[in-house]
mmCIF file with all atom_site columns, C-alpha atoms in Angstrom:
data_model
loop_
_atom_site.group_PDB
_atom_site.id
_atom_site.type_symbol
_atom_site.label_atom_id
_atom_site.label_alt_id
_atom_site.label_comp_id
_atom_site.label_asym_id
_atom_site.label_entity_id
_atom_site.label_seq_id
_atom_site.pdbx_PDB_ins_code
_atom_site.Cartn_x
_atom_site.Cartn_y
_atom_site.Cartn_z
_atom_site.occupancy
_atom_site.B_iso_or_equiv
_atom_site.pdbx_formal_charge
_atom_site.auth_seq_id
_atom_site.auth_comp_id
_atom_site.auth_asym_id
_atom_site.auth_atom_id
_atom_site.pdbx_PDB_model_num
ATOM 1   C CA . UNK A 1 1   ? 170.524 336.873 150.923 1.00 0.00 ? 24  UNK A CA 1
ATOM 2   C CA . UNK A 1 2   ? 173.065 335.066 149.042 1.00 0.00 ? 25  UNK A CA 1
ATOM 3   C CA . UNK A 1 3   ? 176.830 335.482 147.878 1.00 0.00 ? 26  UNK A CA 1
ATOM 4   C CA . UNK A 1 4   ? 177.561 337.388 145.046 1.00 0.00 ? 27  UNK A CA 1
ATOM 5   C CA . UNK A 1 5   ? 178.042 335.024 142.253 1.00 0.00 ? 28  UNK A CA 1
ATOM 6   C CA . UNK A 1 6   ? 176.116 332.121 144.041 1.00 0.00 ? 29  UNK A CA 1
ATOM 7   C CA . UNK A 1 7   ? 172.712 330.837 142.634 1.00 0.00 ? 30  UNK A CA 1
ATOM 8   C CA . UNK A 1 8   ? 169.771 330.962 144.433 1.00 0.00 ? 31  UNK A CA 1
ATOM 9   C CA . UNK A 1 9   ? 168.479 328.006 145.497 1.00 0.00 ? 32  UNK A CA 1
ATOM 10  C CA . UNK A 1 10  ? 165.092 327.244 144.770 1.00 0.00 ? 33  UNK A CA 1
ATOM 11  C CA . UNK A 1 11  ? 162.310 327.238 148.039 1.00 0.00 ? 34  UNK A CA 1
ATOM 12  C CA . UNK A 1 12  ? 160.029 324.555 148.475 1.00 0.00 ? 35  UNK A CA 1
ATOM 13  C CA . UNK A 1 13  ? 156.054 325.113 147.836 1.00 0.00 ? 36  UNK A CA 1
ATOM 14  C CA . UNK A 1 14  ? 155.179 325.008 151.476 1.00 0.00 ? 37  UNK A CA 1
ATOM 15  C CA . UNK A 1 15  ? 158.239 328.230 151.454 1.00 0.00 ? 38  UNK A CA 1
ATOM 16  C CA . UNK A 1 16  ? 156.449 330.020 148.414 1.00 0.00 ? 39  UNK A CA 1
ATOM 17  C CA . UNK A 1 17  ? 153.073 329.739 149.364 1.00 0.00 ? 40  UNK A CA 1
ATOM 18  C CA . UNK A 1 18  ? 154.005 331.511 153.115 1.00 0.00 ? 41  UNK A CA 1
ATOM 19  C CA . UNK A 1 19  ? 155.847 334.237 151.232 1.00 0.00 ? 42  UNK A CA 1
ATOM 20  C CA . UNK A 1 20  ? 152.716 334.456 148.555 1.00 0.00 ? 43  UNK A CA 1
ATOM 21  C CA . UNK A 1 21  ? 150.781 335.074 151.652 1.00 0.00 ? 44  UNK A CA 1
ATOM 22  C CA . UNK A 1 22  ? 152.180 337.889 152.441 1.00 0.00 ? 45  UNK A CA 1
ATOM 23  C CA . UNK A 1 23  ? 152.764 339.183 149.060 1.00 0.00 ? 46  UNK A CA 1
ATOM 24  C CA . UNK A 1 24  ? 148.978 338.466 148.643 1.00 0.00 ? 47  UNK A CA 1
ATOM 25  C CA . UNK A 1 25  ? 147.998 340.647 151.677 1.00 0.00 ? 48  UNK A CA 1
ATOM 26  C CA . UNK A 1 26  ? 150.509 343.321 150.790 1.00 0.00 ? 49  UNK A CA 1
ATOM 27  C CA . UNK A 1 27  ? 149.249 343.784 147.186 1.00 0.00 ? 50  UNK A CA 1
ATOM 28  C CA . UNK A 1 28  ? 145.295 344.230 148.135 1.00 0.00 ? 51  UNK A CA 1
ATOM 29  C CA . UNK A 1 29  ? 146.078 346.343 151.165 1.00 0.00 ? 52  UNK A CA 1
ATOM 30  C CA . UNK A 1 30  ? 148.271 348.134 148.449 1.00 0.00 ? 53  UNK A CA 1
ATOM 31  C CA . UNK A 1 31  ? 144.899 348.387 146.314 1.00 0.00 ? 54  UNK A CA 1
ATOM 32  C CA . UNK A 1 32  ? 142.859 348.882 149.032 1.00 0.00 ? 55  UNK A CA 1
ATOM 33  C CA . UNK A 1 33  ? 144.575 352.355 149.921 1.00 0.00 ? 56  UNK A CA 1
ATOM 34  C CA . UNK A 1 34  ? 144.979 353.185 146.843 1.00 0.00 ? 57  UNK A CA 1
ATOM 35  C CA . UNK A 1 35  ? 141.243 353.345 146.004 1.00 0.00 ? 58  UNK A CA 1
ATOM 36  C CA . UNK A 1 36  ? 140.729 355.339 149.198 1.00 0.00 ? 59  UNK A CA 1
ATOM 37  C CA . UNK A 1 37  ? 138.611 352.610 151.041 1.00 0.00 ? 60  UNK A CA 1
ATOM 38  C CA . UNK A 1 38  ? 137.844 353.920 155.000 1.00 0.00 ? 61  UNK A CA 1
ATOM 39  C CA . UNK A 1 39  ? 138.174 350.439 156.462 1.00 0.00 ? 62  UNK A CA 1
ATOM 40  C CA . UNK A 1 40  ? 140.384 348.462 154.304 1.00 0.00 ? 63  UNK A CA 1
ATOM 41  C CA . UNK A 1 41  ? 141.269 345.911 156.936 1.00 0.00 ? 64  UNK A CA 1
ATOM 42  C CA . UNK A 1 42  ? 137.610 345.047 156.670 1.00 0.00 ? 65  UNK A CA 1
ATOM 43  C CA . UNK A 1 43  ? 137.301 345.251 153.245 1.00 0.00 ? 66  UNK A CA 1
ATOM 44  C CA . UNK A 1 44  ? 140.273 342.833 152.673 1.00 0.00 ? 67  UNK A CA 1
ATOM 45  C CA . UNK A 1 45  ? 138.653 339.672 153.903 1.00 0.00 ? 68  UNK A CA 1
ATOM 46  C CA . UNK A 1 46  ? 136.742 340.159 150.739 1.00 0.00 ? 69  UNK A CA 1
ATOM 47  C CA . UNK A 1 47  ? 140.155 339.740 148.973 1.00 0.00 ? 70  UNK A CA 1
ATOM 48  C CA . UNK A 1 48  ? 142.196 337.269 151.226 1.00 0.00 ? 71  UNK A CA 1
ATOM 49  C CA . UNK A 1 49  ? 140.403 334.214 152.428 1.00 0.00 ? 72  UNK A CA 1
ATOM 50  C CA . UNK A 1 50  ? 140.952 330.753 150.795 1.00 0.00 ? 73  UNK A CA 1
ATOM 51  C CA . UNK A 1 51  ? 137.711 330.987 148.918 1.00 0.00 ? 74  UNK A CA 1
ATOM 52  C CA . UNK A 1 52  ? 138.338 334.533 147.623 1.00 0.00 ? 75  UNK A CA 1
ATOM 53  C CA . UNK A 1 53  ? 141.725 333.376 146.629 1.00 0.00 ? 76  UNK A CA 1
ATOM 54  C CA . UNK A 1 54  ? 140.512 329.837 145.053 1.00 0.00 ? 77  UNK A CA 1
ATOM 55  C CA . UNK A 1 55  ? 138.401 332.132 143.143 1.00 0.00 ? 78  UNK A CA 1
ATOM 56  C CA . UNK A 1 56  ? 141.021 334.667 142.044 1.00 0.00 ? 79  UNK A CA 1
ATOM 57  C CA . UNK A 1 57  ? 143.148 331.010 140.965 1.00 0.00 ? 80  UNK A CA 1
ATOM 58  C CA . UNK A 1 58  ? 140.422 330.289 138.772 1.00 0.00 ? 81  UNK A CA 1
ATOM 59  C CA . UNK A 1 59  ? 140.528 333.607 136.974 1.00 0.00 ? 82  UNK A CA 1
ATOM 60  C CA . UNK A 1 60  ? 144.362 333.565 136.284 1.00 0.00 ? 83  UNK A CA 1
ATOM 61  C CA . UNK A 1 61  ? 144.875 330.103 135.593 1.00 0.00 ? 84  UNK A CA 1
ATOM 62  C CA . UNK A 1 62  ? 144.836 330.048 131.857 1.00 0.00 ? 85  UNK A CA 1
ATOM 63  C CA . UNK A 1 63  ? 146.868 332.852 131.726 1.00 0.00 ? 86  UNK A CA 1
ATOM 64  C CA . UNK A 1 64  ? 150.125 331.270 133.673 1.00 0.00 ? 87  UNK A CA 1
ATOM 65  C CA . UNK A 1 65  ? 153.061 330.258 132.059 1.00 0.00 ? 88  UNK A CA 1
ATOM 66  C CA . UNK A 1 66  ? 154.589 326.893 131.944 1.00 0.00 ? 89  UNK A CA 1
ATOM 67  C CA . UNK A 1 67  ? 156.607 327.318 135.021 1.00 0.00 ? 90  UNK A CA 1
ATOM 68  C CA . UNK A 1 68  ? 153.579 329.459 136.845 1.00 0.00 ? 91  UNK A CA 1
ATOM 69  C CA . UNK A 1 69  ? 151.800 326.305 136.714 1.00 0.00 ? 92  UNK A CA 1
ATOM 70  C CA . UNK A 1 70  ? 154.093 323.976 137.375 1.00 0.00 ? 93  UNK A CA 1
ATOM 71  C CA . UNK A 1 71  ? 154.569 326.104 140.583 1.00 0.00 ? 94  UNK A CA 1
ATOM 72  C CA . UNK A 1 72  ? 151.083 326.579 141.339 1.00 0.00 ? 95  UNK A CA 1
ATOM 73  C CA . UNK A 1 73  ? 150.235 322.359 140.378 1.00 0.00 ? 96  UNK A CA 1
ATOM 74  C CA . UNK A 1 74  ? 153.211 321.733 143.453 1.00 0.00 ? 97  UNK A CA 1
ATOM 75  C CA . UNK A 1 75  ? 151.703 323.634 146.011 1.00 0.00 ? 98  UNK A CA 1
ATOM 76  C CA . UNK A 1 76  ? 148.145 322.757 145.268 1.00 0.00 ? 99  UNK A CA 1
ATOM 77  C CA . UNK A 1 77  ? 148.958 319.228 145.314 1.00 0.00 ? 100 UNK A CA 1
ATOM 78  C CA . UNK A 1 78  ? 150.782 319.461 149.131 1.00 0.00 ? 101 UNK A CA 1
ATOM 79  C CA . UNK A 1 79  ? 149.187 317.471 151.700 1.00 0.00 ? 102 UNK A CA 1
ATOM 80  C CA . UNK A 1 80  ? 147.293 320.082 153.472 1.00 0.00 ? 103 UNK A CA 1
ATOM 81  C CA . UNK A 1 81  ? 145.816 318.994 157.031 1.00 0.00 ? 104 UNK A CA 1
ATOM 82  C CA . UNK A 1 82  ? 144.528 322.236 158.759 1.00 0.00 ? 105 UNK A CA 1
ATOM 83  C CA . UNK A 1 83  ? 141.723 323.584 156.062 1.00 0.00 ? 106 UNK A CA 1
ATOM 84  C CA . UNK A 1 84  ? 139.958 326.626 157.253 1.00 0.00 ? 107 UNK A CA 1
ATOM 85  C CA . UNK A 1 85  ? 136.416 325.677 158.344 1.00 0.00 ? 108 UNK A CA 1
ATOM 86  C CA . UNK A 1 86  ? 134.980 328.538 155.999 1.00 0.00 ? 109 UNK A CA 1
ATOM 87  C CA . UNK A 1 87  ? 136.665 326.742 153.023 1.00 0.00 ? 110 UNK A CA 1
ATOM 88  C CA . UNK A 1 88  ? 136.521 323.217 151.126 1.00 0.00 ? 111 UNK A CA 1
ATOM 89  C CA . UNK A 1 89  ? 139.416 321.646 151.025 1.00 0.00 ? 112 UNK A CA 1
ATOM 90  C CA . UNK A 1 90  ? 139.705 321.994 146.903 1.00 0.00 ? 113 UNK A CA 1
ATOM 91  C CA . UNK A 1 91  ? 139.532 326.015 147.553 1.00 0.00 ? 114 UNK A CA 1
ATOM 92  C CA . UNK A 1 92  ? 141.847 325.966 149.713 1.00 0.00 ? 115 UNK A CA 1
ATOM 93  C CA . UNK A 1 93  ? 144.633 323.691 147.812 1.00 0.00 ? 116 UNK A CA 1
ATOM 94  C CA . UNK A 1 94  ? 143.404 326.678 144.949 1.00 0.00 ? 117 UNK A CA 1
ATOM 95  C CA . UNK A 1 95  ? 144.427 329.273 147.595 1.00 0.00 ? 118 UNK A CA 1
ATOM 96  C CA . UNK A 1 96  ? 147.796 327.704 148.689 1.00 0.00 ? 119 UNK A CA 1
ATOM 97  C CA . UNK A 1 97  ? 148.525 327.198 144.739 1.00 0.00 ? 120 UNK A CA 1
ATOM 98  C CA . UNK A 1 98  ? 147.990 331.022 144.013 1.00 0.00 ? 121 UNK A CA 1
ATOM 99  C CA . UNK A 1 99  ? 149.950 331.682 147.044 1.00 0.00 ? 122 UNK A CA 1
ATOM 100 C CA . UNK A 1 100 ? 152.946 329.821 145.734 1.00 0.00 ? 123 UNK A CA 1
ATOM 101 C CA . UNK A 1 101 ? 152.242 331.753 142.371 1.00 0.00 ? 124 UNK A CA 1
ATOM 102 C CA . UNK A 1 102 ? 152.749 334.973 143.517 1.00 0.00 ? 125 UNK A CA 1
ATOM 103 C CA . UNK A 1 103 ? 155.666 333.984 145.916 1.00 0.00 ? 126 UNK A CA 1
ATOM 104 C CA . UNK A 1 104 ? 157.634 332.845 143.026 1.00 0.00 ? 127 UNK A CA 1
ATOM 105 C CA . UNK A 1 105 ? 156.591 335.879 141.454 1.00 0.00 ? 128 UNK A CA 1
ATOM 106 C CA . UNK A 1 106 ? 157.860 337.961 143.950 1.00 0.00 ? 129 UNK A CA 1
ATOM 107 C CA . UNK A 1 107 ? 161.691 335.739 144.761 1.00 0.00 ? 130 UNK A CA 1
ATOM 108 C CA . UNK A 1 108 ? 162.638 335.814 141.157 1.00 0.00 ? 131 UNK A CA 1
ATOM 109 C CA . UNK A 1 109 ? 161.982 339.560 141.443 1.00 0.00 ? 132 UNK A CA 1
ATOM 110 C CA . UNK A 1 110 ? 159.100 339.798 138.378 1.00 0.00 ? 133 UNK A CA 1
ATOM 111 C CA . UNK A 1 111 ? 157.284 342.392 139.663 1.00 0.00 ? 134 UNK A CA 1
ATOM 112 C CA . UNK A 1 112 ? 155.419 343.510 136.347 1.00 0.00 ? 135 UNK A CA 1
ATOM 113 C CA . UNK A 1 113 ? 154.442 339.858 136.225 1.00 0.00 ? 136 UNK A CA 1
ATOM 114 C CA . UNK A 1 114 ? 153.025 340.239 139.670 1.00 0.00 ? 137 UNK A CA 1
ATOM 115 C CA . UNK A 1 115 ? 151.216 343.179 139.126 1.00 0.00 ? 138 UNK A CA 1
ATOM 116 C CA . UNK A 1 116 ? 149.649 341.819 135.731 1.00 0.00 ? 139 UNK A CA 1
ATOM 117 C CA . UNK A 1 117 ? 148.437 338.503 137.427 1.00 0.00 ? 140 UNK A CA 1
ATOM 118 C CA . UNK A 1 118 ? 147.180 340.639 140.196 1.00 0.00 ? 141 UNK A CA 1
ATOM 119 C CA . UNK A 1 119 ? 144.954 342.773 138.157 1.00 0.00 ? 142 UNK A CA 1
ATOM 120 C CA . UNK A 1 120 ? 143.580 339.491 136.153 1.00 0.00 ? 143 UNK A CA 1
ATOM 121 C CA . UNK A 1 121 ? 142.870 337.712 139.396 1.00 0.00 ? 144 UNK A CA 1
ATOM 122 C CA . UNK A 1 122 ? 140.913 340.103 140.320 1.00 0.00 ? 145 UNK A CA 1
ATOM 123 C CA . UNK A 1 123 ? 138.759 340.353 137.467 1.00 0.00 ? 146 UNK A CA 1
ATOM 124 C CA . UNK A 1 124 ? 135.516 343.087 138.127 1.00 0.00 ? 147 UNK A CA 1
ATOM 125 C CA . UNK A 1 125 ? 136.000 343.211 142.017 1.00 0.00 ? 148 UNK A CA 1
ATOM 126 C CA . UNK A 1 126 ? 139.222 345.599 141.383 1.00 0.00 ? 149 UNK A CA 1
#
């Protein structure tokens, strides 16, 4: 991705949230097989929709560092103009700002970080 030698350069909020996304999906589906579940494409919605993840937000926030809030603050204060119709605009700023969480997470390459935020955000449903 980059020269040896050579910093990375930081992405914006709009960048981490679309790679939080998929990090997101990839870490329930991840879950998901793990625990053996027939349908787990089904089952993820309960897991990956902006209120699901405004909720998961709300269950990690006190437990992010400094700069894990400062990332997630950035993202969830981005104009957003397309909010899902199943979601109020506050979840889904929420969503977008554990998005950009977890896509930090995963470009700085802090993947026991990841995991432990995972397992907090998802509180009893895991």
């Amino acid at each position: 991705m980059n020269n040896e030698g050579q910093k990375k350069i930081a992405p914006s909020s709009a960048a981490l949230a679309y790679l939080g996304d998929a990090v997101w999906e990839v870490l329930v589906r991840r879950m998901l097989v793990e625990k053996g579940v027939s349908r787990p494409s089904e089952e993820a919605l309960a897991y990956v929709t902006a209120p699901a993840q405004s909720a998961a937000a709300e269950r990690i926030l006190e437990h992010l560092t400094e700069e894990e809030s400062d990332v997630f603050r950035r993202a969830r204060n981005n104009v957003h103009a397309n909010v899902p119709r199943h979601a109020t605009p506050a979840e889904y700023r929420r969503a977008t700002g554990l998005e950009a969480v977890f896509g930090y997470l995963d470009w700085a390459g802090m993947e026991e970080r990841k995991t432990e935020l995972f397992r907090l955000a998802l509180g009893d449903a895991e």
